[in-house]
Structure formats: structure tokens, C-alpha cells
PDB file of N, CA and C in Angstrom:
ATOM      1  N   MET X 897      11.388 -11.286  -8.891  1.00 89.00           N
ATOM      2  CA  MET X 897      10.586 -10.471  -7.996  1.00 89.00           C
ATOM      3  C   MET X 897       9.639 -11.369  -7.197  1.00 89.00           C
ATOM      4  N   VAL X 898       9.400 -10.957  -5.959  1.00 92.00           N
ATOM      5  CA  VAL X 898       8.500 -11.653  -5.059  1.00 92.00           C
ATOM      6  C   VAL X 898       7.199 -10.866  -5.002  1.00 92.00           C
ATOM      7  N   GLU X 899       6.070 -11.549  -5.175  1.00 94.00           N
ATOM      8  CA  GLU X 899       4.775 -10.882  -5.130  1.00 94.00           C
ATOM      9  C   GLU X 899       4.145 -10.962  -3.749  1.00 94.00           C
ATOM     10  N   ILE X 900       3.464  -9.892  -3.400  1.00 93.00           N
ATOM     11  CA  ILE X 900       2.681  -9.825  -2.169  1.00 93.00           C
ATOM     12  C   ILE X 900       1.274  -9.423  -2.589  1.00 93.00           C
ATOM     13  N   ASN X 901       0.300 -10.239  -2.262  1.00 94.00           N
ATOM     14  CA  ASN X 901      -1.079 -10.004  -2.671  1.00 94.00           C
ATOM     15  C   ASN X 901      -1.959  -9.997  -1.427  1.00 94.00           C
ATOM     16  N   THR X 902      -2.577  -8.864  -1.134  1.00 93.00           N
ATOM     17  CA  THR X 902      -3.329  -8.690   0.102  1.00 93.00           C
ATOM     18  C   THR X 902      -4.579  -7.861  -0.157  1.00 93.00           C
ATOM     19  N   ILE X 903      -5.588  -8.085   0.635  1.00 94.00           N
ATOM     20  CA  ILE X 903      -6.804  -7.270   0.593  1.00 94.00           C
ATOM     21  C   ILE X 903      -7.004  -6.643   1.969  1.00 94.00           C
ATOM     22  N   VAL X 904      -7.298  -5.351   1.976  1.00 93.00           N
ATOM     23  CA  VAL X 904      -7.598  -4.644   3.222  1.00 93.00           C
ATOM     24  C   VAL X 904      -9.057  -4.170   3.131  1.00 93.00           C
ATOM     25  N   PRO X 905      -9.958  -4.831   3.853  1.00 91.00           N
ATOM     26  CA  PRO X 905     -11.368  -4.408   3.851  1.00 91.00           C
ATOM     27  C   PRO X 905     -11.540  -3.070   4.576  1.00 91.00           C
ATOM     28  N   HIS X 906     -12.585  -2.350   4.203  1.00 91.00           N
ATOM     29  CA  HIS X 906     -12.911  -1.099   4.889  1.00 91.00           C
ATOM     30  C   HIS X 906     -14.411  -0.848   4.768  1.00 91.00           C
ATOM     31  N   THR X 907     -14.897   0.107   5.523  1.00 89.00           N
ATOM     32  CA  THR X 907     -16.319   0.460   5.483  1.00 89.00           C
ATOM     33  C   THR X 907     -16.523   1.926   5.111  1.00 89.00           C
ATOM     34  N   LEU X 908     -15.538   2.531   4.489  1.00 92.00           N
ATOM     35  CA  LEU X 908     -15.598   3.957   4.177  1.00 92.00           C
ATOM     36  C   LEU X 908     -16.345   4.276   2.895  1.00 92.00           C
ATOM     37  N   GLY X 909     -16.470   3.319   2.016  1.00 92.00           N
ATOM     38  CA  GLY X 909     -16.978   3.604   0.681  1.00 92.00           C
ATOM     39  C   GLY X 909     -15.810   4.009  -0.208  1.00 92.00           C
ATOM     40  N   ARG X 910     -16.015   3.896  -1.490  1.00 94.00           N
ATOM     41  CA  ARG X 910     -14.939   4.123  -2.459  1.00 94.00           C
ATOM     42  C   ARG X 910     -14.407   5.561  -2.430  1.00 94.00           C
ATOM     43  N   VAL X 911     -15.286   6.536  -2.389  1.00 93.00           N
ATOM     44  CA  VAL X 911     -14.878   7.940  -2.461  1.00 93.00           C
ATOM     45  C   VAL X 911     -14.018   8.335  -1.262  1.00 93.00           C
ATOM     46  N   ASP X 912     -14.472   8.020  -0.055  1.00 94.00           N
ATOM     47  CA  ASP X 912     -13.708   8.377   1.141  1.00 94.00           C
ATOM     48  C   ASP X 912     -12.384   7.608   1.209  1.00 94.00           C
ATOM     49  N   ALA X 913     -12.416   6.336   0.840  1.00 94.00           N
ATOM     50  CA  ALA X 913     -11.179   5.550   0.839  1.00 94.00           C
ATOM     51  C   ALA X 913     -10.188   6.115  -0.177  1.00 94.00           C
ATOM     52  N   LEU X 914     -10.674   6.519  -1.348  1.00 94.00           N
ATOM     53  CA  LEU X 914      -9.794   7.145  -2.351  1.00 94.00           C
ATOM     54  C   LEU X 914      -9.176   8.435  -1.814  1.00 94.00           C
ATOM     55  N   ASP X 915      -9.990   9.262  -1.175  1.00 92.00           N
ATOM     56  CA  ASP X 915      -9.474  10.510  -0.604  1.00 92.00           C
ATOM     57  C   ASP X 915      -8.354  10.230   0.397  1.00 92.00           C
ATOM     58  N   ARG X 916      -8.567   9.270   1.267  1.00 92.00           N
ATOM     59  CA  ARG X 916      -7.551   8.960   2.275  1.00 92.00           C
ATOM     60  C   ARG X 916      -6.290   8.369   1.658  1.00 92.00           C
ATOM     61  N   MET X 917      -6.454   7.545   0.645  1.00 92.00           N
ATOM     62  CA  MET X 917      -5.283   6.974  -0.033  1.00 92.00           C
ATOM     63  C   MET X 917      -4.495   8.067  -0.759  1.00 92.00           C
ATOM     64  N   HIS X 918      -5.193   9.011  -1.384  1.00 90.00           N
ATOM     65  CA  HIS X 918      -4.518  10.134  -2.032  1.00 90.00           C
ATOM     66  C   HIS X 918      -3.694  10.915  -1.002  1.00 90.00           C
ATOM     67  N   GLN X 919      -4.280  11.185   0.158  1.00 87.00           N
ATOM     68  CA  GLN X 919      -3.565  11.903   1.215  1.00 87.00           C
ATOM     69  C   GLN X 919      -2.334  11.130   1.664  1.00 87.00           C
ATOM     70  N   MET X 920      -2.472   9.829   1.812  1.00 87.00           N
ATOM     71  CA  MET X 920      -1.346   9.012   2.248  1.00 87.00           C
ATOM     72  C   MET X 920      -0.203   9.080   1.233  1.00 87.00           C
ATOM     73  N   VAL X 921      -0.524   8.897  -0.029  1.00 88.00           N
ATOM     74  CA  VAL X 921       0.507   8.899  -1.071  1.00 88.00           C
ATOM     75  C   VAL X 921       1.173  10.267  -1.166  1.00 88.00           C
ATOM     76  N   ASP X 922       0.385  11.331  -1.101  1.00 84.00           N
ATOM     77  CA  ASP X 922       0.931  12.686  -1.206  1.00 84.00           C
ATOM     78  C   ASP X 922       1.903  13.012  -0.077  1.00 84.00           C
ATOM     79  N   SER X 923       1.726  12.398   1.084  1.00 81.00           N
ATOM     80  CA  SER X 923       2.581  12.722   2.229  1.00 81.00           C
ATOM     81  C   SER X 923       3.604  11.635   2.557  1.00 81.00           C
ATOM     82  N   LEU X 924       3.677  10.591   1.758  1.00 78.00           N
ATOM     83  CA  LEU X 924       4.513   9.435   2.081  1.00 78.00           C
ATOM     84  C   LEU X 924       5.975   9.794   2.322  1.00 78.00           C
ATOM     85  N   GLY X 925       6.588  10.488   1.393  1.00 70.00           N
ATOM     86  CA  GLY X 925       7.993  10.850   1.536  1.00 70.00           C
ATOM     87  C   GLY X 925       8.274  11.789   2.692  1.00 70.00           C
ATOM     88  N   GLN X 926       7.318  12.665   2.988  1.00 77.00           N
ATOM     89  CA  GLN X 926       7.500  13.616   4.090  1.00 77.00           C
ATOM     90  C   GLN X 926       7.272  12.955   5.445  1.00 77.00           C
ATOM     91  N   ARG X 927       6.340  12.021   5.523  1.00 75.00           N
ATOM     92  CA  ARG X 927       6.035  11.370   6.804  1.00 75.00           C
ATOM     93  C   ARG X 927       7.093  10.356   7.208  1.00 75.00           C
ATOM     94  N   PHE X 928       7.754   9.751   6.220  1.00 74.00           N
ATOM     95  CA  PHE X 928       8.743   8.708   6.503  1.00 74.00           C
ATOM     96  C   PHE X 928      10.039   8.966   5.745  1.00 74.00           C
ATOM     97  N   PRO X 929      10.663  10.121   5.967  1.00 75.00           N
ATOM     98  CA  PRO X 929      11.840  10.487   5.164  1.00 75.00           C
ATOM     99  C   PRO X 929      13.048   9.579   5.368  1.00 75.00           C
ATOM    100  N   GLN X 930      13.159   8.920   6.499  1.00 78.00           N
ATOM    101  CA  GLN X 930      14.294   8.030   6.737  1.00 78.00           C
ATOM    102  C   GLN X 930      14.108   6.663   6.081  1.00 78.00           C
ATOM    103  N   GLN X 931      12.861   6.269   5.837  1.00 77.00           N
ATOM    104  CA  GLN X 931      12.591   4.940   5.304  1.00 77.00           C
ATOM    105  C   GLN X 931      12.215   4.933   3.824  1.00 77.00           C
ATOM    106  N   VAL X 932      11.564   5.982   3.331  1.00 79.00           N
ATOM    107  CA  VAL X 932      10.997   5.984   1.987  1.00 79.00           C
ATOM    108  C   VAL X 932      11.652   7.072   1.141  1.00 79.00           C
ATOM    109  N   HIS X 933      12.137   6.659  -0.044  1.00 81.00           N
ATOM    110  CA  HIS X 933      12.830   7.587  -0.948  1.00 81.00           C
ATOM    111  C   HIS X 933      12.351   7.360  -2.376  1.00 81.00           C
ATOM    112  N   GLN X 934      12.578   8.325  -3.216  1.00 86.00           N
ATOM    113  CA  GLN X 934      12.323   8.223  -4.656  1.00 86.00           C
ATOM    114  C   GLN X 934      10.899   7.763  -4.959  1.00 86.00           C
ATOM    115  N   VAL X 935       9.935   8.401  -4.342  1.00 87.00           N
ATOM    116  CA  VAL X 935       8.534   8.026  -4.541  1.00 87.00           C
ATOM    117  C   VAL X 935       8.064   8.504  -5.911  1.00 87.00           C
ATOM    118  N   ARG X 936       7.503   7.566  -6.663  1.00 92.00           N
ATOM    119  CA  ARG X 936       6.896   7.847  -7.963  1.00 92.00           C
ATOM    120  C   ARG X 936       5.520   7.200  -7.948  1.00 92.00           C
ATOM    121  N   SER X 937       4.505   7.996  -8.230  1.00 92.00           N
ATOM    122  CA  SER X 937       3.161   7.430  -8.202  1.00 92.00           C
ATOM    123  C   SER X 937       2.320   7.996  -9.330  1.00 92.00           C
ATOM    124  N   SER X 938       1.312   7.233  -9.707  1.00 93.00           N
ATOM    125  CA  SER X 938       0.336   7.703 -10.686  1.00 93.00           C
ATOM    126  C   SER X 938      -1.014   7.082 -10.361  1.00 93.00           C
ATOM    127  N   TRP X 939      -2.038   7.862 -10.580  1.00 93.00           N
ATOM    128  CA  TRP X 939      -3.410   7.420 -10.349  1.00 93.00           C
ATOM    129  C   TRP X 939      -4.127   7.328 -11.686  1.00 93.00           C
ATOM    130  N   HIS X 940      -4.924   6.301 -11.837  1.00 94.00           N
ATOM    131  CA  HIS X 940      -5.811   6.129 -12.986  1.00 94.00           C
ATOM    132  C   HIS X 940      -7.159   5.731 -12.404  1.00 94.00           C
ATOM    133  N   ASP X 941      -8.037   6.726 -12.245  1.00 93.00           N
ATOM    134  CA  ASP X 941      -9.331   6.540 -11.609  1.00 93.00           C
ATOM    135  C   ASP X 941      -9.128   6.003 -10.196  1.00 93.00           C
ATOM    136  N   ASN X 942      -9.459   4.754  -9.936  1.00 95.00           N
ATOM    137  CA  ASN X 942      -9.341   4.206  -8.583  1.00 95.00           C
ATOM    138  C   ASN X 942      -8.125   3.291  -8.422  1.00 95.00           C
ATOM    139  N   LYS X 943      -7.197   3.359  -9.364  1.00 96.00           N
ATOM    140  CA  LYS X 943      -6.018   2.487  -9.322  1.00 96.00           C
ATOM    141  C   LYS X 943      -4.754   3.319  -9.137  1.00 96.00           C
ATOM    142  N   LEU X 944      -3.994   2.957  -8.116  1.00 95.00           N
ATOM    143  CA  LEU X 944      -2.727   3.607  -7.806  1.00 95.00           C
ATOM    144  C   LEU X 944      -1.580   2.689  -8.201  1.00 95.00           C
ATOM    145  N   ASN X 945      -0.618   3.241  -8.902  1.00 95.00           N
ATOM    146  CA  ASN X 945       0.653   2.558  -9.140  1.00 95.00           C
ATOM    147  C   ASN X 945       1.715   3.396  -8.444  1.00 95.00           C
ATOM    148  N   ILE X 946       2.486   2.756  -7.595  1.00 94.00           N
ATOM    149  CA  ILE X 946       3.492   3.484  -6.825  1.00 94.00           C
ATOM    150  C   ILE X 946       4.777   2.673  -6.753  1.00 94.00           C
ATOM    151  N   ARG X 947       5.886   3.388  -6.852  1.00 93.00           N
ATOM    152  CA  ARG X 947       7.220   2.789  -6.706  1.00 93.00           C
ATOM    153  C   ARG X 947       7.998   3.666  -5.737  1.00 93.00           C
ATOM    154  N   PHE X 948       8.793   3.016  -4.900  1.00 89.00           N
ATOM    155  CA  PHE X 948       9.654   3.775  -4.006  1.00 89.00           C
ATOM    156  C   PHE X 948      10.759   2.872  -3.503  1.00 89.00           C
ATOM    157  N   ALA X 949      11.794   3.500  -2.996  1.00 87.00           N
ATOM    158  CA  ALA X 949      12.880   2.753  -2.364  1.00 87.00           C
ATOM    159  C   ALA X 949      12.638   2.785  -0.864  1.00 87.00           C
ATOM    160  N   ALA X 950      12.746   1.612  -0.251  1.00 80.00           N
ATOM    161  CA  ALA X 950      12.578   1.499   1.196  1.00 80.00           C
ATOM    162  C   ALA X 950      13.661   0.577   1.719  1.00 80.00           C
ATOM    163  N   TYR X 951      14.442   1.093   2.647  1.00 77.00           N
ATOM    164  CA  TYR X 951      15.531   0.314   3.242  1.00 77.00           C
ATOM    165  C   TYR X 951      16.459  -0.269   2.179  1.00 77.00           C
ATOM    166  N   GLY X 952      16.673   0.491   1.116  1.00 82.00           N
ATOM    167  CA  GLY X 952      17.592   0.062   0.074  1.00 82.00           C
ATOM    168  C   GLY X 952      16.990  -0.833  -0.989  1.00 82.00           C
ATOM    169  N   TYR X 953      15.717  -1.160  -0.883  1.00 86.00           N
ATOM    170  CA  TYR X 953      15.045  -2.015  -1.864  1.00 86.00           C
ATOM    171  C   TYR X 953      14.018  -1.217  -2.640  1.00 86.00           C
ATOM    172  N   LEU X 954      13.958  -1.448  -3.951  1.00 89.00           N
ATOM    173  CA  LEU X 954      12.928  -0.837  -4.771  1.00 89.00           C
ATOM    174  C   LEU X 954      11.680  -1.708  -4.693  1.00 89.00           C
ATOM    175  N   VAL X 955      10.576  -1.103  -4.275  1.00 89.00           N
ATOM    176  CA  VAL X 955       9.320  -1.838  -4.179  1.00 89.00           C
ATOM    177  C   VAL X 955       8.280  -1.176  -5.078  1.00 89.00           C
ATOM    178  N   GLN X 956       7.376  -1.985  -5.571  1.00 93.00           N
ATOM    179  CA  GLN X 956       6.308  -1.507  -6.439  1.00 93.00           C
ATOM    180  C   GLN X 956       4.984  -2.024  -5.900  1.00 93.00           C
ATOM    181  N   TRP X 957       3.977  -1.175  -5.950  1.00 93.00           N
ATOM    182  CA  TRP X 957       2.652  -1.572  -5.489  1.00 93.00           C
ATOM    183  C   TRP X 957       1.605  -1.083  -6.461  1.00 93.00           C
ATOM    184  N   GLU X 958       0.567  -1.875  -6.580  1.00 96.00           N
ATOM    185  CA  GLU X 958      -0.641  -1.464  -7.270  1.00 96.00           C
ATOM    186  C   GLU X 958      -1.757  -1.592  -6.247  1.00 96.00           C
ATOM    187  N   ALA X 959      -2.498  -0.541  -6.055  1.00 95.00           N
ATOM    188  CA  ALA X 959      -3.627  -0.552  -5.127  1.00 95.00           C
ATOM    189  C   ALA X 959      -4.883  -0.196  -5.908  1.00 95.00           C
ATOM    190  N   VAL X 960      -5.886  -1.034  -5.789  1.00 97.00           N
ATOM    191  CA  VAL X 960      -7.166  -0.763  -6.420  1.00 97.00           C
ATOM    192  C   VAL X 960      -8.169  -0.516  -5.299  1.00 97.00           C
ATOM    193  N   VAL X 961      -8.683   0.705  -5.262  1.00 96.00           N
ATOM    194  CA  VAL X 961      -9.608   1.114  -4.209  1.00 96.00           C
ATOM    195  C   VAL X 961     -11.029   0.828  -4.677  1.00 96.00           C
ATOM    196  N   MET X 962     -11.702  -0.028  -3.928  1.00 95.00           N
ATOM    197  CA  MET X 962     -13.080  -0.405  -4.247  1.00 95.00           C
ATOM    198  C   MET X 962     -13.998   0.007  -3.105  1.00 95.00           C
ATOM    199  N   GLU X 963     -15.267  -0.210  -3.295  1.00 94.00           N
ATOM    200  CA  GLU X 963     -16.278   0.226  -2.332  1.00 94.00           C
ATOM    201  C   GLU X 963     -16.032  -0.301  -0.917  1.00 94.00           C
ATOM    202  N   GLU X 964     -15.611  -1.571  -0.785  1.00 93.00           N
ATOM    203  CA  GLU X 964     -15.472  -2.174   0.538  1.00 93.00           C
ATOM    204  C   GLU X 964     -14.092  -2.759   0.815  1.00 93.00           C
ATOM    205  N   GLN X 965     -13.151  -2.566  -0.090  1.00 95.00           N
ATOM    206  CA  GLN X 965     -11.810  -3.114   0.127  1.00 95.00           C
ATOM    207  C   GLN X 965     -10.798  -2.421  -0.768  1.00 95.00           C
ATOM    208  N   ILE X 966      -9.552  -2.573  -0.364  1.00 96.00           N
ATOM    209  CA  ILE X 966      -8.434  -2.127  -1.189  1.00 96.00           C
ATOM    210  C   ILE X 966      -7.620  -3.372  -1.500  1.00 96.00           C
ATOM    211  N   SER X 967      -7.463  -3.621  -2.773  1.00 96.00           N
ATOM    212  CA  SER X 967      -6.695  -4.767  -3.231  1.00 96.00           C
ATOM    213  C   SER X 967      -5.266  -4.300  -3.494  1.00 96.00           C
ATOM    214  N   LEU X 968      -4.300  -4.974  -2.870  1.00 95.00           N
ATOM    215  CA  LEU X 968      -2.898  -4.600  -2.999  1.00 95.00           C
ATOM    216  C   LEU X 968      -2.111  -5.713  -3.671  1.00 95.00           C
ATOM    217  N   LEU X 969      -1.348  -5.343  -4.663  1.00 96.00           N
ATOM    218  CA  LEU X 969      -0.433  -6.276  -5.299  1.00 96.00           C
ATOM    219  C   LEU X 969       0.935  -5.606  -5.307  1.00 96.00           C
ATOM    220  N   GLY X 970       1.852  -6.180  -4.559  1.00 93.00           N
ATOM    221  CA  GLY X 970       3.190  -5.607  -4.447  1.00 93.00           C
ATOM    222  C   GLY X 970       4.237  -6.524  -5.035  1.00 93.00           C
ATOM    223  N   GLN X 971       5.340  -5.916  -5.434  1.00 94.00           N
ATOM    224  CA  GLN X 971       6.492  -6.665  -5.907  1.00 94.00           C
ATOM    225  C   GLN X 971       7.730  -6.121  -5.217  1.00 94.00           C
ATOM    226  N   ILE X 972       8.500  -7.045  -4.669  1.00 92.00           N
ATOM    227  CA  ILE X 972       9.753  -6.679  -4.029  1.00 92.00           C
ATOM    228  C   ILE X 972      10.859  -7.521  -4.659  1.00 92.00           C
ATOM    229  N   PRO X 973      12.090  -7.059  -4.606  1.00 93.00           N
ATOM    230  CA  PRO X 973      13.194  -7.830  -5.192  1.00 93.00           C
ATOM    231  C   PRO X 973      13.391  -9.163  -4.475  1.00 93.00           C
ATOM    232  N   ASP X 974      13.913 -10.133  -5.204  1.00 94.00           N
ATOM    233  CA  ASP X 974      14.203 -11.447  -4.611  1.00 94.00           C
ATOM    234  C   ASP X 974      15.095 -11.315  -3.380  1.00 94.00           C
ATOM    235  N   ALA X 975      16.022 -10.357  -3.409  1.00 92.00           N
ATOM    236  CA  ALA X 975      16.942 -10.170  -2.283  1.00 92.00           C
ATOM    237  C   ALA X 975      16.213  -9.762  -1.003  1.00 92.00           C
ATOM    238  N   ALA X 976      15.003  -9.233  -1.138  1.00 89.00           N
ATOM    239  CA  ALA X 976      14.224  -8.805   0.024  1.00 89.00           C
ATOM    240  C   ALA X 976      13.250  -9.882   0.496  1.00 89.00           C
ATOM    241  N   ARG X 977      13.318 -11.055  -0.089  1.00 91.00           N
ATOM    242  CA  ARG X 977      12.388 -12.143   0.233  1.00 91.00           C
ATOM    243  C   ARG X 977      12.304 -12.406   1.744  1.00 91.00           C
ATOM    244  N   ILE X 978      13.434 -12.357   2.428  1.00 91.00           N
ATOM    245  CA  ILE X 978      13.422 -12.638   3.872  1.00 91.00           C
ATOM    246  C   ILE X 978      12.661 -11.568   4.667  1.00 91.00           C
ATOM    247  N   PHE X 979      12.438 -10.406   4.042  1.00 87.00           N
ATOM    248  CA  PHE X 979      11.710  -9.326   4.705  1.00 87.00           C
ATOM    249  C   PHE X 979      10.265  -9.217   4.214  1.00 87.00           C
ATOM    250  N   LYS X 980       9.815 -10.193   3.429  1.00 90.00           N
ATOM    251  CA  LYS X 980       8.481 -10.132   2.815  1.00 90.00           C
ATOM    252  C   LYS X 980       7.391  -9.883   3.852  1.00 90.00           C
ATOM    253  N   ALA X 981       7.367 -10.669   4.904  1.00 91.00           N
ATOM    254  CA  ALA X 981       6.320 -10.533   5.917  1.00 91.00           C
ATOM    255  C   ALA X 981       6.362  -9.154   6.580  1.00 91.00           C
ATOM    256  N   LYS X 982       7.546  -8.668   6.869  1.00 87.00           N
ATOM    257  CA  LYS X 982       7.693  -7.352   7.505  1.00 87.00           C
ATOM    258  C   LYS X 982       7.251  -6.233   6.570  1.00 87.00           C
ATOM    259  N   ILE X 983       7.626  -6.335   5.299  1.00 84.00           N
ATOM    260  CA  ILE X 983       7.225  -5.316   4.319  1.00 84.00           C
ATOM    261  C   ILE X 983       5.707  -5.309   4.175  1.00 84.00           C
ATOM    262  N   GLU X 984       5.124  -6.494   4.050  1.00 88.00           N
ATOM    263  CA  GLU X 984       3.670  -6.596   3.921  1.00 88.00           C
ATOM    264  C   GLU X 984       2.979  -6.021   5.151  1.00 88.00           C
ATOM    265  N   GLN X 985       3.458  -6.399   6.322  1.00 90.00           N
ATOM    266  CA  GLN X 985       2.865  -5.910   7.572  1.00 90.00           C
ATOM    267  C   GLN X 985       2.955  -4.386   7.656  1.00 90.00           C
ATOM    268  N   THR X 986       4.079  -3.821   7.275  1.00 86.00           N
ATOM    269  CA  THR X 986       4.266  -2.378   7.342  1.00 86.00           C
ATOM    270  C   THR X 986       3.324  -1.647   6.394  1.00 86.00           C
ATOM    271  N   ILE X 987       3.255  -2.107   5.152  1.00 87.00           N
ATOM    272  CA  ILE X 987       2.374  -1.463   4.167  1.00 87.00           C
ATOM    273  C   ILE X 987       0.916  -1.559   4.616  1.00 87.00           C
ATOM    274  N   VAL X 988       0.495  -2.734   5.018  1.00 90.00           N
ATOM    275  CA  VAL X 988      -0.899  -2.926   5.434  1.00 90.00           C
ATOM    276  C   VAL X 988      -1.210  -2.083   6.665  1.00 90.00           C
ATOM    277  N   SER X 989      -0.301  -2.012   7.620  1.00 89.00           N
ATOM    278  CA  SER X 989      -0.580  -1.214   8.815  1.00 89.00           C
ATOM    279  C   SER X 989      -0.669   0.273   8.486  1.00 89.00           C
ATOM    280  N   ARG X 990       0.128   0.740   7.529  1.00 87.00           N
ATOM    281  CA  ARG X 990       0.023   2.146   7.101  1.00 87.00           C
ATOM    282  C   ARG X 990      -1.343   2.407   6.474  1.00 87.00           C
ATOM    283  N   ILE X 991      -1.788   1.488   5.643  1.00 91.00           N
ATOM    284  CA  ILE X 991      -3.091   1.661   4.999  1.00 91.00           C
ATOM    285  C   ILE X 991      -4.203   1.558   6.037  1.00 91.00           C
ATOM    286  N   GLU X 992      -4.083   0.640   6.958  1.00 90.00           N
ATOM    287  CA  GLU X 992      -5.078   0.541   8.034  1.00 90.00           C
ATOM    288  C   GLU X 992      -5.170   1.842   8.816  1.00 90.00           C
ATOM    289  N   SER X 993      -4.047   2.466   9.104  1.00 88.00           N
ATOM    290  CA  SER X 993      -4.087   3.725   9.864  1.00 88.00           C
ATOM    291  C   SER X 993      -4.757   4.827   9.050  1.00 88.00           C
ATOM    292  N   VAL X 994      -4.571   4.800   7.750  1.00 88.00           N
ATOM    293  CA  VAL X 994      -5.236   5.768   6.877  1.00 88.00           C
ATOM    294  C   VAL X 994      -6.738   5.536   6.877  1.00 88.00           C
ATOM    295  N   LEU X 995      -7.130   4.283   6.941  1.00 89.00           N
ATOM    296  CA  LEU X 995      -8.544   3.923   6.930  1.00 89.00           C
ATOM    297  C   LEU X 995      -9.114   3.790   8.334  1.00 89.00           C
ATOM    298  N   SER X 996      -8.492   4.413   9.306  1.00 77.00           N
ATOM    299  CA  SER X 996      -8.864   4.211  10.713  1.00 77.00           C
ATOM    300  C   SER X 996     -10.307   4.566  11.026  1.00 77.00           C
ATOM    301  N   GLY X 997     -10.984   5.245  10.149  1.00 55.00           N
ATOM    302  CA  GLY X 997     -12.404   5.520  10.349  1.00 55.00           C
ATOM    303  C   GLY X 997     -13.254   4.271  10.231  1.00 55.00           C
ATOM    304  N   ALA X 998     -12.693   3.197   9.673  1.00 39.00           N
ATOM    305  CA  ALA X 998     -13.434   1.937   9.553  1.00 39.00           C
ATOM    306  C   ALA X 998     -13.375   1.191  10.877  1.00 39.00           C
ATOM    307  N   SER X 999     -14.486   0.664  11.314  1.00 34.00           N
ATOM    308  CA  SER X 999     -14.527   0.016  12.628  1.00 34.00           C
ATOM    309  C   SER X 999     -14.223  -1.470  12.592  1.00 34.00           C
ATOM    310  N   ASP X1000     -14.264  -2.081  11.417  1.00 37.00           N
ATOM    311  CA  ASP X1000     -14.089  -3.534  11.358  1.00 37.00           C
ATOM    312  C   ASP X1000     -13.006  -3.944  10.363  1.00 37.00           C
ATOM    313  N   ILE X1001     -11.881  -3.244  10.376  1.00 36.00           N
ATOM    314  CA  ILE X1001     -10.793  -3.567   9.457  1.00 36.00           C
ATOM    315  C   ILE X1001     -10.156  -4.895   9.848  1.00 36.00           C
ATOM    316  N   GLN X1002     -10.023  -5.752   8.869  1.00 40.00           N
ATOM    317  CA  GLN X1002      -9.344  -7.021   9.052  1.00 40.00           C
ATOM    318  C   GLN X1002      -8.471  -7.244   7.823  1.00 40.00           C
ATOM    319  N   ILE X1003      -7.390  -7.982   7.991  1.00 40.00           N
ATOM    320  CA  ILE X1003      -6.513  -8.289   6.881  1.00 40.00           C
ATOM    321  C   ILE X1003      -6.813  -9.690   6.403  1.00 40.00           C
ATOM    322  N   ARG X1004      -6.970  -9.832   5.099  1.00 42.00           N
ATOM    323  CA  ARG X1004      -7.221 -11.143   4.525  1.00 42.00           C
ATOM    324  C   ARG X1004      -6.233 -11.337   3.384  1.00 42.00           C
ATOM    325  N   LYS X1005      -5.413 -12.367   3.467  1.00 43.00           N
ATOM    326  CA  LYS X1005      -4.431 -12.653   2.421  1.00 43.00           C
ATOM    327  C   LYS X1005      -5.118 -13.414   1.298  1.00 43.00           C
ATOM    328  N   VAL X1006      -4.708 -13.104   0.089  1.00 46.00           N
ATOM    329  CA  VAL X1006      -5.225 -13.787  -1.081  1.00 46.00           C
ATOM    330  C   VAL X1006      -4.240 -14.866  -1.478  1.00 46.00           C
ATOM    331  N   ALA X1007      -4.724 -16.056  -1.674  1.00 43.00           N
ATOM    332  CA  ALA X1007      -3.838 -17.180  -2.037  1.00 43.00           C
ATOM    333  C   ALA X1007      -3.310 -17.037  -3.434  1.00 43.00           C
TER     334      ALA X1007
END
């Protein structure tokens, strides 16, 4: 498995960011029915674990929603390695759109 580790800063606060992330997860399969299938998710306080099939690949993500950022740790199959940057960009852009109330969103990769 290939890991993707990213942080998405926000200015919404933990509660509002959690609400928006819940909305995103609840509507994921309906909003992107051609790309996302077999969505399985669970929440534990501020931590989301989600698995889904996208473009034929099973992907897994853990998102930890904090006061000023969302920490993302994803795993994709080795066969999807060539699409790593595209998968990361797509996931981060979806989360950014959910957090669009934040005025200073920037993406920072974690080494």
C-alpha cells in the first residue's frame, strides 16, 4: 500500500469543520455515483475512518478533524501508485470545497 499524508488547514473551528465533514461523507456516494462506490465509514469522536472504491481501486482514509486543521492519512493500492498525486489532489480539493467558508485554506504536505 502507498501512503498519502496531508494536512488541510481551516479557520472554521473543530465543531463546524466536523459538521461539514459529516455532510460530505453522508453525501459522498450520491454526489459522485460514477466515481465512488462501496462507501463504508465510521466516526469516533473527531476521527473518521472511510473506505471506498474509486476508479476500480480500494482506498482508505483516516481524517482527524482538529480546531485549525484536518489531518489526512490515506492508503491506496500499489497498483494505483502512478495516480497518487491525482488521488491526493482530488481528495484534498473535495475537502477544501467542504471547508469553503475558510478564507485562508492552504495545502501543506507532511514529510
